[in-house]
Short mmCIF file of C-alpha atoms in Angstrom, two decimals:
data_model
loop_
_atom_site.label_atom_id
_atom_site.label_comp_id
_atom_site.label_asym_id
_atom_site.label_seq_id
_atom_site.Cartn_x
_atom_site.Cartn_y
_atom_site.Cartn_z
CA UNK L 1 -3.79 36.33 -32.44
CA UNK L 2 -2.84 37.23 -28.67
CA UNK L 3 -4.55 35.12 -26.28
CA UNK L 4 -4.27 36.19 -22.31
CA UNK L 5 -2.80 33.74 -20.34
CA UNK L 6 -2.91 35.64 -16.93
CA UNK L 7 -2.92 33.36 -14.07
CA UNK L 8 -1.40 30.06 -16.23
CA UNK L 9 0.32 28.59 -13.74
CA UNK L 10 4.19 27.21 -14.61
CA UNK L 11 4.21 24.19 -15.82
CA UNK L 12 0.45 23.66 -16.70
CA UNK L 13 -0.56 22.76 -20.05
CA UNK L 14 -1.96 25.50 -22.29
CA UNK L 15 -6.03 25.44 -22.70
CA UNK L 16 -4.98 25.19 -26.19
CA UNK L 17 -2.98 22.47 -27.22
CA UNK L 18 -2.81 21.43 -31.20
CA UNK L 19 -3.13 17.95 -31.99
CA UNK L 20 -1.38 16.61 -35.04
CA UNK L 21 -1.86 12.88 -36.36
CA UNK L 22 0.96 13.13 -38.31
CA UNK L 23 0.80 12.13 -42.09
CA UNK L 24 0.28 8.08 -41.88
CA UNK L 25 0.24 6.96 -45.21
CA UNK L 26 3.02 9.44 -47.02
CA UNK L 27 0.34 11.04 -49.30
CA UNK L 28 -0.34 14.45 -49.66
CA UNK L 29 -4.13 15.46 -48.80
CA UNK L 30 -4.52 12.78 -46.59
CA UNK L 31 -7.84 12.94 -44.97
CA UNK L 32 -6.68 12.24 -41.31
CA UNK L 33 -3.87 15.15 -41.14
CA UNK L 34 -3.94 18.44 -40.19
CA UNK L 35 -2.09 21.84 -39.87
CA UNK L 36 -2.33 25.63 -38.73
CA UNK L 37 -2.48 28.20 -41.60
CA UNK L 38 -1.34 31.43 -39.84
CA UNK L 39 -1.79 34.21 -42.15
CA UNK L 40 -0.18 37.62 -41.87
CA UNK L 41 3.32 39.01 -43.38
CA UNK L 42 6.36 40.60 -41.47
CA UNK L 43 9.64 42.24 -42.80
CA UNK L 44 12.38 41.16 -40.47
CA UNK L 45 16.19 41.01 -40.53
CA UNK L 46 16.50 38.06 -37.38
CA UNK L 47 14.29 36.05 -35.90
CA UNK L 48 13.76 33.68 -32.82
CA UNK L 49 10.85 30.80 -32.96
CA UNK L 50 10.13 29.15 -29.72
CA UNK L 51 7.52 26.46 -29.15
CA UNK L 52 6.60 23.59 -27.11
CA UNK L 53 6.20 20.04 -28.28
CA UNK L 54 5.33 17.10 -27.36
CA UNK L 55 6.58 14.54 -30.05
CA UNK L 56 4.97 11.12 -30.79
CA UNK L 57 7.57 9.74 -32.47
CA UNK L 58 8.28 8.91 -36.62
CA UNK L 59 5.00 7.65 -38.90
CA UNK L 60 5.20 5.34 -41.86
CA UNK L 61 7.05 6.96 -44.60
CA UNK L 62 7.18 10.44 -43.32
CA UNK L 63 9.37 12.78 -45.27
CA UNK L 64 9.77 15.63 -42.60
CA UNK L 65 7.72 16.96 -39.65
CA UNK L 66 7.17 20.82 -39.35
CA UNK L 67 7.07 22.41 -36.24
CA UNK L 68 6.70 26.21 -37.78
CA UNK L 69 7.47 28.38 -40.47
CA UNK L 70 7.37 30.55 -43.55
CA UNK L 71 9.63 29.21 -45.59
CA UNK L 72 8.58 27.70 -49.39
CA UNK L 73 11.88 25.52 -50.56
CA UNK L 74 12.31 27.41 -53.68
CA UNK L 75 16.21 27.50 -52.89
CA UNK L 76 16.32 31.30 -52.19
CA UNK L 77 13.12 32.24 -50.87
CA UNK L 78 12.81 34.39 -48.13
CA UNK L 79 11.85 32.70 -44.08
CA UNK L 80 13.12 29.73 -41.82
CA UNK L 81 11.05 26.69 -41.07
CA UNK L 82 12.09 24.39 -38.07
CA UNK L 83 11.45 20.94 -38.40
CA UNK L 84 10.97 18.26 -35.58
CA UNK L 85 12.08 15.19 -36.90
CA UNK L 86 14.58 14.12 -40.44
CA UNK L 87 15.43 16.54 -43.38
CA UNK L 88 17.74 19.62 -41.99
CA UNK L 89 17.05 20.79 -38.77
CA UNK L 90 16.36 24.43 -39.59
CA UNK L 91 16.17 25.73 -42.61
CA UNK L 92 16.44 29.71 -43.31
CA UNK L 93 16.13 31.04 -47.05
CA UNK L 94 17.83 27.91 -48.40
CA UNK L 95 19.97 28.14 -45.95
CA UNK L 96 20.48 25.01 -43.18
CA UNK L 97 21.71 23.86 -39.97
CA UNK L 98 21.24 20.24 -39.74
CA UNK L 99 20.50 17.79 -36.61
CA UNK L 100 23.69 17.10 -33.93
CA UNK L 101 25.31 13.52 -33.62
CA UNK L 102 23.55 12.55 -37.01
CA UNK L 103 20.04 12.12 -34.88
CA UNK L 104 17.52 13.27 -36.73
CA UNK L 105 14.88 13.85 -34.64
CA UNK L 106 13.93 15.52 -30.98
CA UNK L 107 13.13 12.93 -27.79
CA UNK L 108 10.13 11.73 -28.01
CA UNK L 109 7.22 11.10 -25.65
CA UNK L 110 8.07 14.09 -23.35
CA UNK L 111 6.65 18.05 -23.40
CA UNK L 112 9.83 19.77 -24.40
CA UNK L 113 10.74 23.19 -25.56
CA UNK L 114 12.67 23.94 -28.78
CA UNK L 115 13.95 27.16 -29.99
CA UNK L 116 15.13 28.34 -32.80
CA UNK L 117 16.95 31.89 -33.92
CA UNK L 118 18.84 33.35 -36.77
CA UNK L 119 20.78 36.61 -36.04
CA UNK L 120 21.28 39.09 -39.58
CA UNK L 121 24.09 40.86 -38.29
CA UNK L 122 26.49 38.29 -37.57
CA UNK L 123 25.11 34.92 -39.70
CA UNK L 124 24.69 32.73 -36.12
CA UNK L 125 21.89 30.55 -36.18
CA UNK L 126 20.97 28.05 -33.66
CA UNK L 127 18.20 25.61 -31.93
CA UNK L 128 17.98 25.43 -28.34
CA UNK L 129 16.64 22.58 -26.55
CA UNK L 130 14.77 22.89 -23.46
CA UNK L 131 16.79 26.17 -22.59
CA UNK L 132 20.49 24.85 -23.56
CA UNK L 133 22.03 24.84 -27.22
CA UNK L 134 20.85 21.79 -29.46
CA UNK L 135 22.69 22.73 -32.93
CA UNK L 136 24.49 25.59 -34.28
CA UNK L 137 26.70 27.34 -36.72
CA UNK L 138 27.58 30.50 -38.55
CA UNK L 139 25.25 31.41 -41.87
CA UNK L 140 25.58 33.98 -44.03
CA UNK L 141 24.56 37.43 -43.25
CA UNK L 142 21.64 39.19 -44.47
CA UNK L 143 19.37 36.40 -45.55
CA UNK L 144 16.04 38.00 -46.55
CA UNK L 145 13.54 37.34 -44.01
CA UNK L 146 10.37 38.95 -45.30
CA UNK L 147 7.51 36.25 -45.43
CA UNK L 148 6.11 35.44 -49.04
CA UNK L 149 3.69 32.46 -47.12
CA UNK L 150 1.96 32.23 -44.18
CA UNK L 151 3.18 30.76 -41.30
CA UNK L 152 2.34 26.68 -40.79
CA UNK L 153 2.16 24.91 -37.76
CA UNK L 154 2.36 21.53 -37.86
CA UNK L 155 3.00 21.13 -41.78
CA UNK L 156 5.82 22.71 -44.04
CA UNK L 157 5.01 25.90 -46.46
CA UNK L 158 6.16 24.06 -49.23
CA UNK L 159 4.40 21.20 -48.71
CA UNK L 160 0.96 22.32 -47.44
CA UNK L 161 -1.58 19.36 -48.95
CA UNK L 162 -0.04 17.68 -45.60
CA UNK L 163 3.20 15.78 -46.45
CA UNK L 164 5.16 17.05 -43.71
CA UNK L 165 2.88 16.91 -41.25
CA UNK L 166 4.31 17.15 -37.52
CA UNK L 167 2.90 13.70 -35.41
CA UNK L 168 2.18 14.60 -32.05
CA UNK L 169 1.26 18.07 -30.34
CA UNK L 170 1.97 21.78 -30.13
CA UNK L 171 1.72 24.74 -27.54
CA UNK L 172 2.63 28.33 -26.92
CA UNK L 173 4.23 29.02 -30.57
CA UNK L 174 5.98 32.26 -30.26
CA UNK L 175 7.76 34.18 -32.78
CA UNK L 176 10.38 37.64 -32.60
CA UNK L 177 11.91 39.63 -35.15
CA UNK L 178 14.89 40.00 -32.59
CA UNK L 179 17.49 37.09 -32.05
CA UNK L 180 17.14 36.60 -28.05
CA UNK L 181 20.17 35.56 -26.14
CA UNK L 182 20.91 31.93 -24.63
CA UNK L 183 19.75 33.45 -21.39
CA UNK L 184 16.27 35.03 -22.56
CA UNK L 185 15.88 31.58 -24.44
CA UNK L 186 16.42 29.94 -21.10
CA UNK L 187 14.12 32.08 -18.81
CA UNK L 188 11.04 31.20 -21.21
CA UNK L 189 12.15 27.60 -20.85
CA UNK L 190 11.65 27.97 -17.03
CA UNK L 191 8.60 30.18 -17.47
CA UNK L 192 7.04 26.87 -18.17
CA UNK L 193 4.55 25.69 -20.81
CA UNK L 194 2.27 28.33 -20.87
CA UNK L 195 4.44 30.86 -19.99
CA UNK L 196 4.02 34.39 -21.71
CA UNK L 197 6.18 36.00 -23.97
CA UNK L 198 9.17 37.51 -22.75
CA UNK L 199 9.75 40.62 -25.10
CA UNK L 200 6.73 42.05 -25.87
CA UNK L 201 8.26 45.00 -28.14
CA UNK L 202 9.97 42.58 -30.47
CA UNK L 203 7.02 39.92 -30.49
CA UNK L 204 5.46 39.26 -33.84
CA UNK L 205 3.16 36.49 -33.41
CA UNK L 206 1.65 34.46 -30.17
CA UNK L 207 -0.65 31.36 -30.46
CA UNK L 208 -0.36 29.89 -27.16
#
């Protein structure tokens, strides 16, 4: 869905903002959490995933908290999922790049932007925070990228009855089928929360 955001100043928050109450007993199903089921497929060969967050913090026995993605953990299986707080960082077909300085989560309490891209021709993958590199490292080349799931917000593909459900809130999702470099990455960050895409020919998906 493309929303116009014409006349969103920097810096102010979104109209739309999703709420997520995280998942506060550790049960799947649980009544009080909730998620984004994005449905649509693409065929790409690298991606970049930007969004902005605004993270609450850890909830009772939490296994991981989603931010976005396509990808169901059946080791090989084709899509990335970026996670906001313990497991691996980013995960793309089975593949991972796990959280810097053993930290397993992003600051909390604060909007911030995160970022995260995988590039088929070379294997680099990476998370940007807030418009400077977070985490990164070389994958392998080639991983399949076409989507077998819809894309989640706020919960994990392979865990949709709302185990890994993300505890605080979401804006501006934004998804490429291009791997966009540090300083594209960097000029969304200053284009503010509700800033518009940036590369409009390689956009695949908008929820602002």
């Amino acid at each position: 869905s493309f929303i116009n955001l014409e006349g969103v100043c920097t810096g102010e928050i979104p109209q739309y903002v999703a709420r997520f109450p995280g998942n506060l007993d550790g049960s799947q199903n649980t009544p009080a959490t909730g998620w984004i089921t994005a449905s649509g497929s693409t065929a790409y060969s690298s991606f970049t995933a930007t969004a902005w967050i605004y993270y609450s913090g850890p909830t009772p026995n939490i296994h991981c908290q989603t931010i976005v993605g396509d990808w169901a953990a059946c080791g090989t299986c084709p899509g990335f999922t970026l996670e906001g707080y313990a497991c691996d960082l980013l995960y793309i077909g089975g593949n991972t790049i796990g959280w810097p300085s053993g930290n397993p989560q992003f600051p909390p309490g604060q909007w911030e932007m995160v970022a995260a891209e995988y590039n088929g021709n070379t294997g680099y993958a990476a998370v940007y925070l807030n418009g400077q590199l977070f985490a990164g490292g070389t994958l392998a080349t080639s991983i399949p990228l076409s989507t077998t799931t819809p894309y989640y917000i706020g919960d994990a593909p392979w865990q949709p009855g709302g185990y890994d459900t993300f505890n605080g809130s979401i804006a501006n999702v934004q998804i490429y089928n291009t791997s966009l470099s540090a300083n594209d990455i960097q000029a969304l960050y200053l284009e503010g929360i509700g800033g518009p895409p940036i590369d409009l020919q390689n956009l695949v998906a908008w929820w602002p």
